[in-house]
Amino acid sequence: MRLSARVDYALRAAAELASVADGASVGRSRPVTAEQIARAQEIPPKFLESILLQLRRGGIVHAQRGPEGGYWLARPAAEISLAEVIRVIDGPLAHVRGQRPEDLGYHGAARALQEVWIALRASEREILEQVSIADVAAGELPGRITELAADPRAWS
């Protein structure tokens, strides 16, 4: 699986916003500037601005201009999955040559590849939808995720 820099930065920005939110609430009480997020997560500021715009359009964050302005999560962080953020930034989770796996037309000896790509997407979705932005911000991942990451084979 390859994640774009945009996705990596979007997930890090969302986790940063979750870390300043008021527990399970939306966190509107304290908007965070793009500059603060960029500095905290070491993200190029101009790149971050365009990512935050995408997140705003995708309903992940809200924004306010002005001296008291900044960004905050549009919903509680526990309700925002990693999969949702990825879809907002890069579109559907699994593509093969820019196409959805179910739209591919493999023939003959390669026919089973379509099922492999669909299973891969299902596995990816299962993991990414289990983990919320709140989980990441708190550093407390679901048990199944911790179990998978603890397997030494996962690190090679």
mmCIF file with all atom_site columns, C-alpha atoms in Angstrom, residues 41-141:
data_model
loop_
_atom_site.group_PDB
_atom_site.id
_atom_site.type_symbol
_atom_site.label_atom_id
_atom_site.label_alt_id
_atom_site.label_comp_id
_atom_site.label_asym_id
_atom_site.label_entity_id
_atom_site.label_seq_id
_atom_site.pdbx_PDB_ins_code
_atom_site.Cartn_x
_atom_site.Cartn_y
_atom_site.Cartn_z
_atom_site.occupancy
_atom_site.B_iso_or_equiv
_atom_site.pdbx_formal_charge
_atom_site.auth_seq_id
_atom_site.auth_comp_id
_atom_site.auth_asym_id
_atom_site.auth_atom_id
_atom_site.pdbx_PDB_model_num
ATOM 1   C CA . GLN A 1 41  ? 3.794   18.298  12.506  1.00 0.00 ? 41  GLN A CA 1
ATOM 2   C CA . GLU A 1 42  ? 6.650   19.617  10.357  1.00 0.00 ? 42  GLU A CA 1
ATOM 3   C CA . ILE A 1 43  ? 4.445   19.961  7.284   1.00 0.00 ? 43  ILE A CA 1
ATOM 4   C CA . PRO A 1 44  ? 5.262   22.493  4.532   1.00 0.00 ? 44  PRO A CA 1
ATOM 5   C CA . PRO A 1 45  ? 2.812   25.367  5.247   1.00 0.00 ? 45  PRO A CA 1
ATOM 6   C CA . LYS A 1 46  ? 1.696   26.042  1.655   1.00 0.00 ? 46  LYS A CA 1
ATOM 7   C CA . PHE A 1 47  ? 1.104   22.342  1.056   1.00 0.00 ? 47  PHE A CA 1
ATOM 8   C CA . LEU A 1 48  ? -0.868  22.130  4.288   1.00 0.00 ? 48  LEU A CA 1
ATOM 9   C CA . GLU A 1 49  ? -3.138  25.022  3.263   1.00 0.00 ? 49  GLU A CA 1
ATOM 10  C CA . SER A 1 50  ? -4.324  23.134  0.184   1.00 0.00 ? 50  SER A CA 1
ATOM 11  C CA . ILE A 1 51  ? -4.790  19.943  2.211   1.00 0.00 ? 51  ILE A CA 1
ATOM 12  C CA . LEU A 1 52  ? -6.858  21.783  4.836   1.00 0.00 ? 52  LEU A CA 1
ATOM 13  C CA . LEU A 1 53  ? -9.014  23.197  2.038   1.00 0.00 ? 53  LEU A CA 1
ATOM 14  C CA . GLN A 1 54  ? -9.672  19.649  0.802   1.00 0.00 ? 54  GLN A CA 1
ATOM 15  C CA . LEU A 1 55  ? -10.478 18.516  4.344   1.00 0.00 ? 55  LEU A CA 1
ATOM 16  C CA . ARG A 1 56  ? -12.872 21.432  4.738   1.00 0.00 ? 56  ARG A CA 1
ATOM 17  C CA . ARG A 1 57  ? -14.622 20.645  1.458   1.00 0.00 ? 57  ARG A CA 1
ATOM 18  C CA . GLY A 1 58  ? -14.788 16.996  2.503   1.00 0.00 ? 58  GLY A CA 1
ATOM 19  C CA . GLY A 1 59  ? -16.501 17.822  5.801   1.00 0.00 ? 59  GLY A CA 1
ATOM 20  C CA . ILE A 1 60  ? -13.607 16.760  8.033   1.00 0.00 ? 60  ILE A CA 1
ATOM 21  C CA . VAL A 1 61  ? -12.696 20.226  9.334   1.00 0.00 ? 61  VAL A CA 1
ATOM 22  C CA . HIS A 1 62  ? -14.309 23.635  9.714   1.00 0.00 ? 62  HIS A CA 1
ATOM 23  C CA . ALA A 1 63  ? -12.472 26.900  9.299   1.00 0.00 ? 63  ALA A CA 1
ATOM 24  C CA . GLN A 1 64  ? -12.843 30.477  10.450  1.00 0.00 ? 64  GLN A CA 1
ATOM 25  C CA . ARG A 1 65  ? -10.924 33.492  9.183   1.00 0.00 ? 65  ARG A CA 1
ATOM 26  C CA . GLY A 1 66  ? -9.691  36.395  11.245  1.00 0.00 ? 66  GLY A CA 1
ATOM 27  C CA . PRO A 1 67  ? -7.598  36.992  14.345  1.00 0.00 ? 67  PRO A CA 1
ATOM 28  C CA . GLU A 1 68  ? -9.455  34.274  16.282  1.00 0.00 ? 68  GLU A CA 1
ATOM 29  C CA . GLY A 1 69  ? -9.536  32.030  13.230  1.00 0.00 ? 69  GLY A CA 1
ATOM 30  C CA . GLY A 1 70  ? -8.154  28.661  12.461  1.00 0.00 ? 70  GLY A CA 1
ATOM 31  C CA . TYR A 1 71  ? -9.289  25.092  11.944  1.00 0.00 ? 71  TYR A CA 1
ATOM 32  C CA . TRP A 1 72  ? -11.092 22.544  14.069  1.00 0.00 ? 72  TRP A CA 1
ATOM 33  C CA . LEU A 1 73  ? -12.594 19.125  13.477  1.00 0.00 ? 73  LEU A CA 1
ATOM 34  C CA . ALA A 1 74  ? -16.122 19.182  12.088  1.00 0.00 ? 74  ALA A CA 1
ATOM 35  C CA . ARG A 1 75  ? -17.121 16.170  14.218  1.00 0.00 ? 75  ARG A CA 1
ATOM 36  C CA . PRO A 1 76  ? -15.712 14.393  17.245  1.00 0.00 ? 76  PRO A CA 1
ATOM 37  C CA . ALA A 1 77  ? -12.405 12.762  16.354  1.00 0.00 ? 77  ALA A CA 1
ATOM 38  C CA . ALA A 1 78  ? -13.756 9.358   17.407  1.00 0.00 ? 78  ALA A CA 1
ATOM 39  C CA . GLU A 1 79  ? -16.263 9.600   14.541  1.00 0.00 ? 79  GLU A CA 1
ATOM 40  C CA . ILE A 1 80  ? -13.649 10.270  11.852  1.00 0.00 ? 80  ILE A CA 1
ATOM 41  C CA . SER A 1 81  ? -11.900 7.167   10.525  1.00 0.00 ? 81  SER A CA 1
ATOM 42  C CA . LEU A 1 82  ? -8.570  7.110   8.775   1.00 0.00 ? 82  LEU A CA 1
ATOM 43  C CA . ALA A 1 83  ? -10.385 5.666   5.757   1.00 0.00 ? 83  ALA A CA 1
ATOM 44  C CA . GLU A 1 84  ? -12.630 8.725   5.548   1.00 0.00 ? 84  GLU A CA 1
ATOM 45  C CA . VAL A 1 85  ? -9.690  11.118  5.535   1.00 0.00 ? 85  VAL A CA 1
ATOM 46  C CA . ILE A 1 86  ? -7.896  9.055   2.887   1.00 0.00 ? 86  ILE A CA 1
ATOM 47  C CA . ARG A 1 87  ? -10.984 9.026   0.666   1.00 0.00 ? 87  ARG A CA 1
ATOM 48  C CA . VAL A 1 88  ? -11.384 12.801  0.966   1.00 0.00 ? 88  VAL A CA 1
ATOM 49  C CA . ILE A 1 89  ? -7.772  13.372  -0.066  1.00 0.00 ? 89  ILE A CA 1
ATOM 50  C CA . ASP A 1 90  ? -7.067  10.605  -2.597  1.00 0.00 ? 90  ASP A CA 1
ATOM 51  C CA . GLY A 1 91  ? -10.428 9.059   -3.477  1.00 0.00 ? 91  GLY A CA 1
ATOM 52  C CA . PRO A 1 92  ? -11.312 5.351   -3.222  1.00 0.00 ? 92  PRO A CA 1
ATOM 53  C CA . LEU A 1 93  ? -8.980  3.163   -1.188  1.00 0.00 ? 93  LEU A CA 1
ATOM 54  C CA . ALA A 1 94  ? -7.781  0.709   -3.822  1.00 0.00 ? 94  ALA A CA 1
ATOM 55  C CA . HIS A 1 95  ? -7.215  1.332   -7.492  1.00 0.00 ? 95  HIS A CA 1
ATOM 56  C CA . VAL A 1 96  ? -5.372  -0.652  -10.116 1.00 0.00 ? 96  VAL A CA 1
ATOM 57  C CA . ARG A 1 97  ? -4.078  1.580   -12.882 1.00 0.00 ? 97  ARG A CA 1
ATOM 58  C CA . GLY A 1 98  ? -6.638  4.209   -11.832 1.00 0.00 ? 98  GLY A CA 1
ATOM 59  C CA . GLN A 1 99  ? -9.614  1.840   -11.967 1.00 0.00 ? 99  GLN A CA 1
ATOM 60  C CA . ARG A 1 100 ? -11.715 0.248   -9.261  1.00 0.00 ? 100 ARG A CA 1
ATOM 61  C CA . PRO A 1 101 ? -10.899 -3.480  -8.962  1.00 0.00 ? 101 PRO A CA 1
ATOM 62  C CA . GLU A 1 102 ? -14.463 -4.540  -9.774  1.00 0.00 ? 102 GLU A CA 1
ATOM 63  C CA . ASP A 1 103 ? -14.247 -2.664  -13.100 1.00 0.00 ? 103 ASP A CA 1
ATOM 64  C CA . LEU A 1 104 ? -11.191 -4.573  -14.313 1.00 0.00 ? 104 LEU A CA 1
ATOM 65  C CA . GLY A 1 105 ? -11.534 -7.248  -16.943 1.00 0.00 ? 105 GLY A CA 1
ATOM 66  C CA . TYR A 1 106 ? -8.943  -9.941  -16.391 1.00 0.00 ? 106 TYR A CA 1
ATOM 67  C CA . HIS A 1 107 ? -9.050  -13.035 -18.570 1.00 0.00 ? 107 HIS A CA 1
ATOM 68  C CA . GLY A 1 108 ? -7.645  -16.529 -18.594 1.00 0.00 ? 108 GLY A CA 1
ATOM 69  C CA . ALA A 1 109 ? -4.820  -17.302 -16.176 1.00 0.00 ? 109 ALA A CA 1
ATOM 70  C CA . ALA A 1 110 ? -4.971  -13.775 -14.648 1.00 0.00 ? 110 ALA A CA 1
ATOM 71  C CA . ARG A 1 111 ? -8.718  -13.851 -13.877 1.00 0.00 ? 111 ARG A CA 1
ATOM 72  C CA . ALA A 1 112 ? -8.166  -14.498 -10.134 1.00 0.00 ? 112 ALA A CA 1
ATOM 73  C CA . LEU A 1 113 ? -6.200  -11.245 -9.782  1.00 0.00 ? 113 LEU A CA 1
ATOM 74  C CA . GLN A 1 114 ? -9.453  -9.296  -9.660  1.00 0.00 ? 114 GLN A CA 1
ATOM 75  C CA . GLU A 1 115 ? -10.495 -11.188 -6.527  1.00 0.00 ? 115 GLU A CA 1
ATOM 76  C CA . VAL A 1 116 ? -7.071  -10.594 -4.985  1.00 0.00 ? 116 VAL A CA 1
ATOM 77  C CA . TRP A 1 117 ? -7.397  -6.815  -5.513  1.00 0.00 ? 117 TRP A CA 1
ATOM 78  C CA . ILE A 1 118 ? -10.928 -6.808  -4.113  1.00 0.00 ? 118 ILE A CA 1
ATOM 79  C CA . ALA A 1 119 ? -9.811  -8.802  -1.053  1.00 0.00 ? 119 ALA A CA 1
ATOM 80  C CA . LEU A 1 120 ? -6.867  -6.441  -0.587  1.00 0.00 ? 120 LEU A CA 1
ATOM 81  C CA . ARG A 1 121 ? -9.216  -3.449  -0.628  1.00 0.00 ? 121 ARG A CA 1
ATOM 82  C CA . ALA A 1 122 ? -11.558 -5.165  1.864   1.00 0.00 ? 122 ALA A CA 1
ATOM 83  C CA . SER A 1 123 ? -8.644  -5.877  4.213   1.00 0.00 ? 123 SER A CA 1
ATOM 84  C CA . GLU A 1 124 ? -7.344  -2.326  3.882   1.00 0.00 ? 124 GLU A CA 1
ATOM 85  C CA . ARG A 1 125 ? -10.825 -0.928  4.515   1.00 0.00 ? 125 ARG A CA 1
ATOM 86  C CA . GLU A 1 126 ? -11.304 -3.162  7.576   1.00 0.00 ? 126 GLU A CA 1
ATOM 87  C CA . ILE A 1 127 ? -8.171  -1.750  9.202   1.00 0.00 ? 127 ILE A CA 1
ATOM 88  C CA . LEU A 1 128 ? -8.563  1.894   8.174   1.00 0.00 ? 128 LEU A CA 1
ATOM 89  C CA . GLU A 1 129 ? -12.207 2.100   9.202   1.00 0.00 ? 129 GLU A CA 1
ATOM 90  C CA . GLN A 1 130 ? -11.444 0.613   12.643  1.00 0.00 ? 130 GLN A CA 1
ATOM 91  C CA . VAL A 1 131 ? -8.977  3.342   13.523  1.00 0.00 ? 131 VAL A CA 1
ATOM 92  C CA . SER A 1 132 ? -10.262 6.820   14.295  1.00 0.00 ? 132 SER A CA 1
ATOM 93  C CA . ILE A 1 133 ? -8.422  10.110  14.406  1.00 0.00 ? 133 ILE A CA 1
ATOM 94  C CA . ALA A 1 134 ? -9.057  10.053  18.184  1.00 0.00 ? 134 ALA A CA 1
ATOM 95  C CA . ASP A 1 135 ? -7.271  6.692   18.449  1.00 0.00 ? 135 ASP A CA 1
ATOM 96  C CA . VAL A 1 136 ? -4.226  8.097   16.670  1.00 0.00 ? 136 VAL A CA 1
ATOM 97  C CA . ALA A 1 137 ? -4.188  11.330  18.675  1.00 0.00 ? 137 ALA A CA 1
ATOM 98  C CA . ALA A 1 138 ? -4.437  9.404   21.942  1.00 0.00 ? 138 ALA A CA 1
ATOM 99  C CA . GLY A 1 139 ? -1.876  6.800   20.861  1.00 0.00 ? 139 GLY A CA 1
ATOM 100 C CA . GLU A 1 140 ? -4.357  4.086   21.810  1.00 0.00 ? 140 GLU A CA 1
ATOM 101 C CA . LEU A 1 141 ? -5.076  1.905   18.805  1.00 0.00 ? 141 LEU A CA 1
#
